[in-house]
Coordinates of C-alpha atoms and ligand atoms in Angstrom, one line a residue:
X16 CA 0.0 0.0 0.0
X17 CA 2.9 2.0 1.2
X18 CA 5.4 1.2 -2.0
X19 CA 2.5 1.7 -3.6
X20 CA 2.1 5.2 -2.8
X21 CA 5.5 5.8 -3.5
X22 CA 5.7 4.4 -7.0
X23 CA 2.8 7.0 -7.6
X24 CA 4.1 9.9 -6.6
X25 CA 7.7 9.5 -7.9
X26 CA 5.8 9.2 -11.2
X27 CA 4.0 12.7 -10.5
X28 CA 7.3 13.9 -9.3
X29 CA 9.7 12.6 -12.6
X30 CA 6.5 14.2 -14.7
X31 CA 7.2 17.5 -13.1
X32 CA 11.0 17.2 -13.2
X33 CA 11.7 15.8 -16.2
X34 CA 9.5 17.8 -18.5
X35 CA 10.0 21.0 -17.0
X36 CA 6.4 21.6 -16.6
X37 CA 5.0 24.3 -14.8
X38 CA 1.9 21.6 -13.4
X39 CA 1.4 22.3 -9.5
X40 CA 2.3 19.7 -7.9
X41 CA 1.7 20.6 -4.1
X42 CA -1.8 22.2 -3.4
X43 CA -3.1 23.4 0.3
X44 CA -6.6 24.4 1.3
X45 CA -7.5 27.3 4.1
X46 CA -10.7 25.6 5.4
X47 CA -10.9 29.0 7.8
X48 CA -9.1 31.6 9.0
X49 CA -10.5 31.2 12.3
X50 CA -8.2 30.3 15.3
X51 CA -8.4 30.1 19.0
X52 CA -4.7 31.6 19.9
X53 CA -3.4 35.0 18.6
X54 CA 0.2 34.1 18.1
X55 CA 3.0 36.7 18.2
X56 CA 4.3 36.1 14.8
X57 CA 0.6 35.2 13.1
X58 CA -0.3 37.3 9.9
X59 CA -3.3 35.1 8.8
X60 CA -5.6 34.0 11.9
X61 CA -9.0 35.6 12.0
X62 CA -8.7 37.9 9.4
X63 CA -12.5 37.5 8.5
X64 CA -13.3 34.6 10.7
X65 CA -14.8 32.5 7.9
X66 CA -15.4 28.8 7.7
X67 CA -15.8 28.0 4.4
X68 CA -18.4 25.1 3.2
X69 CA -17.5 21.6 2.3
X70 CA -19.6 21.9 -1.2
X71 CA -16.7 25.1 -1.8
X72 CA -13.6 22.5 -0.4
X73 CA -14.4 19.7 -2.3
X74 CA -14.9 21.8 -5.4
X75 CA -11.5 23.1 -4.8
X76 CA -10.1 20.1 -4.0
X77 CA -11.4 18.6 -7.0
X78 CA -9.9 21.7 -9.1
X79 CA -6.3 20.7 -7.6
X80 CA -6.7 17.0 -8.6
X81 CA -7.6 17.8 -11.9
X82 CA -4.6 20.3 -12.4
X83 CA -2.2 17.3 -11.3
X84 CA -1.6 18.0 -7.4
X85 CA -1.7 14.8 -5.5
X86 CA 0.2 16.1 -2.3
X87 CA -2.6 18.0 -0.3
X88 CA -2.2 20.5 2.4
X89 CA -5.2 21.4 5.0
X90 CA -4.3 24.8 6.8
X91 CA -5.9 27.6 9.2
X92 CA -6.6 29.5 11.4
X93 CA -7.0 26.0 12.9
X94 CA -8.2 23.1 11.2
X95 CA -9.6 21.8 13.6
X96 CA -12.4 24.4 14.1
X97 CA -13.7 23.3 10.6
X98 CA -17.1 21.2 10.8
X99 CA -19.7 22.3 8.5
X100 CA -23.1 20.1 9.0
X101 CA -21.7 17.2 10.6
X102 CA -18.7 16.9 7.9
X103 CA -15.6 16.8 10.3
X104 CA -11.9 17.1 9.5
X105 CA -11.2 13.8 9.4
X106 CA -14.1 13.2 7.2
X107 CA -12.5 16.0 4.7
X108 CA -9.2 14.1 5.0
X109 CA -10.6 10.4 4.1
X110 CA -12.7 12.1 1.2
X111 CA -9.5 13.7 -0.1
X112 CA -7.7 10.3 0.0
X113 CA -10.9 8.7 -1.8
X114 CA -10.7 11.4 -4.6
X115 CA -6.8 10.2 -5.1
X116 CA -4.7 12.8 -3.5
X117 CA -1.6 10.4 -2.2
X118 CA -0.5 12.2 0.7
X119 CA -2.9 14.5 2.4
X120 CA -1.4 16.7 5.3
X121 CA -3.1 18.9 8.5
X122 CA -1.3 21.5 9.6
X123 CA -2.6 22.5 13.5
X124 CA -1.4 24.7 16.8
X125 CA -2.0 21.1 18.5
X126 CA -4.6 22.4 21.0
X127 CA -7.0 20.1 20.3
X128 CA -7.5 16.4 20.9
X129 CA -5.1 15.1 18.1
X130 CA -7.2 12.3 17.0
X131 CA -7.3 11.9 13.1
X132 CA -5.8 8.9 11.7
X133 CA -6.9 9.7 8.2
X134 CA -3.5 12.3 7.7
X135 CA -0.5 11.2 6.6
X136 CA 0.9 13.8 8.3
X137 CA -0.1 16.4 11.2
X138 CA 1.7 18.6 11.5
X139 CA 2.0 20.4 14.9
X140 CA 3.6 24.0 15.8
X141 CA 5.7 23.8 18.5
X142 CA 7.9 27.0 18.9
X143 CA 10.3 25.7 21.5
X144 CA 10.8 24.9 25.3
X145 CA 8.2 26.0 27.1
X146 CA 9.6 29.6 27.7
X147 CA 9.6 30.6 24.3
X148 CA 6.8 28.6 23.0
X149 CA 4.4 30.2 25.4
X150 CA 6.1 33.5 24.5
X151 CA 4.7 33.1 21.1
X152 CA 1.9 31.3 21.3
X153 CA 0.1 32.1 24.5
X154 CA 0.2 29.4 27.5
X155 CA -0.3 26.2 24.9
X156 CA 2.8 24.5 25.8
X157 CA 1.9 22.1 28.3
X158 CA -2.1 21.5 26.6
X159 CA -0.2 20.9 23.1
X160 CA 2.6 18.3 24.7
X161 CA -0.4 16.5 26.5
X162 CA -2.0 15.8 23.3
X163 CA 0.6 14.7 21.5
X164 CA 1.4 12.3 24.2
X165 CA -2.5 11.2 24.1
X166 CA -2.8 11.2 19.9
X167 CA -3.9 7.3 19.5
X168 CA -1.2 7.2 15.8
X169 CA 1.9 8.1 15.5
X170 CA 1.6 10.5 12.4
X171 CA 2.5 13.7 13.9
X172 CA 5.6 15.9 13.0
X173 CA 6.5 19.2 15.2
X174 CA 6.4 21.7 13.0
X175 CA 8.9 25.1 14.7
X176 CA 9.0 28.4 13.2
X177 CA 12.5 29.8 14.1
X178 CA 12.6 33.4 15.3
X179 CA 14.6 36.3 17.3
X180 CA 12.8 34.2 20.4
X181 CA 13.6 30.7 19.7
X182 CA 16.4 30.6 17.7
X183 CA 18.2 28.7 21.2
X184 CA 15.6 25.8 21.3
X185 CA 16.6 24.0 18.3
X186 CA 18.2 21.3 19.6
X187 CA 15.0 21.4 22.6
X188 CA 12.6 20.5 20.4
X189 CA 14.4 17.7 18.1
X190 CA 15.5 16.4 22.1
X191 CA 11.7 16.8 22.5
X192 CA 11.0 15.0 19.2
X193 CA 13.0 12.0 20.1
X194 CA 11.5 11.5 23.6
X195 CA 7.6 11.4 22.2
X196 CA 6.7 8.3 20.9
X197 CA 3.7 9.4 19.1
X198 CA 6.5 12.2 16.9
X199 CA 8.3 10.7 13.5
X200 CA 10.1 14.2 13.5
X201 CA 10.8 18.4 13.2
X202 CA 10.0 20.2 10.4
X203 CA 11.7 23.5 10.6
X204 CA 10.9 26.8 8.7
X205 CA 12.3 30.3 9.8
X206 CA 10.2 33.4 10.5
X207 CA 9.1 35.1 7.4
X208 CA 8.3 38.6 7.9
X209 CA 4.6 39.6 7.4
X210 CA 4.5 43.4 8.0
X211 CA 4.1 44.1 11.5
X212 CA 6.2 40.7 12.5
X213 CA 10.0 41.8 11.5
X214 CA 11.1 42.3 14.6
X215 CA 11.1 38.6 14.6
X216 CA 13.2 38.0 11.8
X217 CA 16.5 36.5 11.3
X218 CA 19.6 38.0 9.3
X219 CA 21.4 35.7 7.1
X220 CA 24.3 35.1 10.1
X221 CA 21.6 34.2 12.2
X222 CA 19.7 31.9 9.5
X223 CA 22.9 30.1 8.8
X224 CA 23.7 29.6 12.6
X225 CA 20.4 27.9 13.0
X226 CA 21.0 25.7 9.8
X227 CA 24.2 24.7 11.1
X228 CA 23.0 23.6 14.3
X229 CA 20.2 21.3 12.7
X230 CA 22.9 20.1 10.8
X231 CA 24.8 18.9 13.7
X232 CA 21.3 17.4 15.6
X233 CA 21.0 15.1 12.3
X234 CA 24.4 14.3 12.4
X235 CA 23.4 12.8 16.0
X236 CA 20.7 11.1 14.7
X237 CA 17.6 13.3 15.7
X238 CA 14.8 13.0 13.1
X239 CA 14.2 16.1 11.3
X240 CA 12.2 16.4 8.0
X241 CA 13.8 19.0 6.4
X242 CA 16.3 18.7 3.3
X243 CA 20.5 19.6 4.1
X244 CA 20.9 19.8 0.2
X245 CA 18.8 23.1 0.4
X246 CA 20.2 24.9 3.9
X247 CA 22.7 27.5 1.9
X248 CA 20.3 28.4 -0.2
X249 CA 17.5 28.6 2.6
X250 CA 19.6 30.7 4.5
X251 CA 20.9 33.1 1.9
X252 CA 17.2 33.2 0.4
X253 CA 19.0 32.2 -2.8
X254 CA 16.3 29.9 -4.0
X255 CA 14.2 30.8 -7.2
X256 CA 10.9 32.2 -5.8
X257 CA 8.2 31.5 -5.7
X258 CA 7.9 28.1 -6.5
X259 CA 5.4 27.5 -9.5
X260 CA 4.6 23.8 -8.6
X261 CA 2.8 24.9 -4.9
X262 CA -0.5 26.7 -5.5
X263 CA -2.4 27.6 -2.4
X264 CA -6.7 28.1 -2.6
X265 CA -9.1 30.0 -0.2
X266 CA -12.4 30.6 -0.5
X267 CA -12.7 30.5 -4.4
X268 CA -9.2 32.3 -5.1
X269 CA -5.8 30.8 -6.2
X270 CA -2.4 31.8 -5.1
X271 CA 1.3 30.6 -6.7
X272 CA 3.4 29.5 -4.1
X273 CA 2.3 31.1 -0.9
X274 CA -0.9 33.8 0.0
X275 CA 2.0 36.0 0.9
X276 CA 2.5 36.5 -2.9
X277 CA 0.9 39.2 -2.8
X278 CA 3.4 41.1 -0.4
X279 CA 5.9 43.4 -1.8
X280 CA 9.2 42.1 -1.5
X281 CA 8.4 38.9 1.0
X282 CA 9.8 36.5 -1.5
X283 CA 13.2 38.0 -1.2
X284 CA 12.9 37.2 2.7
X285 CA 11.2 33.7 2.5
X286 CA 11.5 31.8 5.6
X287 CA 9.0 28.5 4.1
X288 CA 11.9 26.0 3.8
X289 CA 9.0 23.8 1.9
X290 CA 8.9 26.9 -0.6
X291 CA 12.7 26.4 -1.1
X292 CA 13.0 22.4 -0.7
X293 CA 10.2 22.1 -3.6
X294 CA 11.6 24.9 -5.9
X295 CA 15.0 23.7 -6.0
X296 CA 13.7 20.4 -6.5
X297 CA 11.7 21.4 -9.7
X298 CA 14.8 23.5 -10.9
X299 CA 16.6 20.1 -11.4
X300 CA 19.2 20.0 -8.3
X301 CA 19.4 16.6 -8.3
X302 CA 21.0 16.7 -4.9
X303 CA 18.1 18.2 -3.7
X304 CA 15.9 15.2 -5.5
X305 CA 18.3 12.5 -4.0
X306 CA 17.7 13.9 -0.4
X307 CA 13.7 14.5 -0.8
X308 CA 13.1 11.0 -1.9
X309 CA 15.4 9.4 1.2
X310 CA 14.2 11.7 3.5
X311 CA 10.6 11.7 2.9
X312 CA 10.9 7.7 2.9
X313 CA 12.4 7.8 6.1
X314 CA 9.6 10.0 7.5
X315 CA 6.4 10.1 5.7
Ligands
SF4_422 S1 -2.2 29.0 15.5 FE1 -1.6 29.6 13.5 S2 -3.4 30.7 12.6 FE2 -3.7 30.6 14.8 S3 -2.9 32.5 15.6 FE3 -1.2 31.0 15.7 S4 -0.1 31.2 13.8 FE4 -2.1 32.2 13.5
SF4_423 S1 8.4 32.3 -1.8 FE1 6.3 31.5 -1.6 S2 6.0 31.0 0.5 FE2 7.8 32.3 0.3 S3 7.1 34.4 0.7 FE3 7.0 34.1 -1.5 S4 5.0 33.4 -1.9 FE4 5.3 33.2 0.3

């Protein structure tokens, strides 16, 4: 089932590399904008407060099969807060696998019961040791740690945005990562910065200090899902933006790459290391191709 998978998607994947298309190949959903924590560094939750309708998701999600993205991203606000007449998020998920999507991803602040077998992936933000996180993200720490400890699969990855706060609790959270049973690994991004949020962001010394230091915690053998192959470029944002083969949707309009598009300038300051990892990879690094396919393997 697994290989099978696999097979699949490294025959999306070679389509997309090998004739230079510019086909989306990675596709994410907002289901709302609505979130229950006002984090320090947030530029999208509760903007309007919307929860959109299934009838609109599946229609989108049935525009993004049809344009040839099979790996599926469901974002906030929270995802969890999305029911829409008895239609839950884990019903969403199952109906995306159904439709074909091959992996199909939730991306959460983990303050809810973590209960959704039907991801591949959840992915859930935790912005350091408690200090820092809480700093952030209001006083979550302890509630998001208890249900990662209680989530009945092991699917979830900790998901850390690096920033002026928590740039020292890198290593805390992959130590974190290893000691939870329920956690396959850290996926890493640095701070981009949303007007109003700068004071949060890294400079390049800063950037490569941080990918260093992952570095060395792989080197040790703590998990991370993140690709090495990309970290110069990640930290010198020297990677071709934006990256034509992500498209993001919400409510009925279509983004390249990342809402924050639409910014001036952002691109130049990216801090999505999924935004570099997939636009190298498309560019034909093959280093970068060798180190996707073991690392997502190893992880996913
Ligand atoms: S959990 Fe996510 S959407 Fe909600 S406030 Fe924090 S960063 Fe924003
Ligand atoms: S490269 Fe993509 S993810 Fe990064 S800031 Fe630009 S649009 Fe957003």
């Amino acid at each position: 089932m697994r290989l099978g998978m696999w097979l699949k998607l490294a025959c999306v994947g070679s389509d997309a590399f090998l004739f230079k298309r510019d086909k989306p190949v990675v596709g994410s959903i907002i289901l709302t904008d609505r979130c229950n924590l006002s984090c320090r560094h947030c530029a999208v939750g509760n903007s309007t407060g919307l929860v959109y309708p299934h009838a609109e998701i599946r229609s989108e999600m049935r525009k993004l099969l049809s344009d040839g993205v099979r790996i599926l991203f469901f974002y906030g606000g929270e995802p969890f807060l999305w029911e829409d007449e008895g239609v839950t998020l884990g019903d969403l998920v199952a109906e995306a696998k159904g439709m074909g999507f091959l992996l199909v991803n939730v991306v959460t602040n983990g303050t809810f019961p973590l209960d959704l077998p039907e991801a591949d992936l959840l992915l859930v933000s935790l912005d350091g040791g408690r200090e820092s996180h809480n700093a952030i993200r209001g006083d979550t720490y302890d509630r998001v740690l208890g249900n990662v400890r209680c989530a009945p699969t092991g699917n979830i990855c900790l998901y850390m945005a690096v920033n002026r706060i928590n740039k020292g609790d890198i290593g805390e959270v992959c130590r974190t990562a290893k000691r939870l049973r329920n956690v396959k690994a850290v996926s890493f991004n640095f701070h981009t910065p949303y007007p109003g949020t700068e004071d949060l962001k890294l400079d390049r010394e800063e950037k490569r200090a941080c990918c260093e230091r992952i570095g060395e915690l792989m080197d040790q053998g703590f998990p991370v899902l993140n690709l090495r192959s990309a970290f110069g470029q990640i930290a010198d944002n020297s990677f071709p933006t934006p990256c034509r083969r992500c498209v993001v949707l919400e409510n009925g309009r279509e983004w390249v790459c990342g809402r924050c598009i639409d910014i001036d300038g952002l691109c130049r300051e990216c801090g999505y290391f999924f935004a570099a990892e997939f636009s190298l990879l498309f560019s034909g690094h093959w280093k970068v191709v060798m180190d996707m396919v073991r690392t997502y393997a190893r992880y996913i």
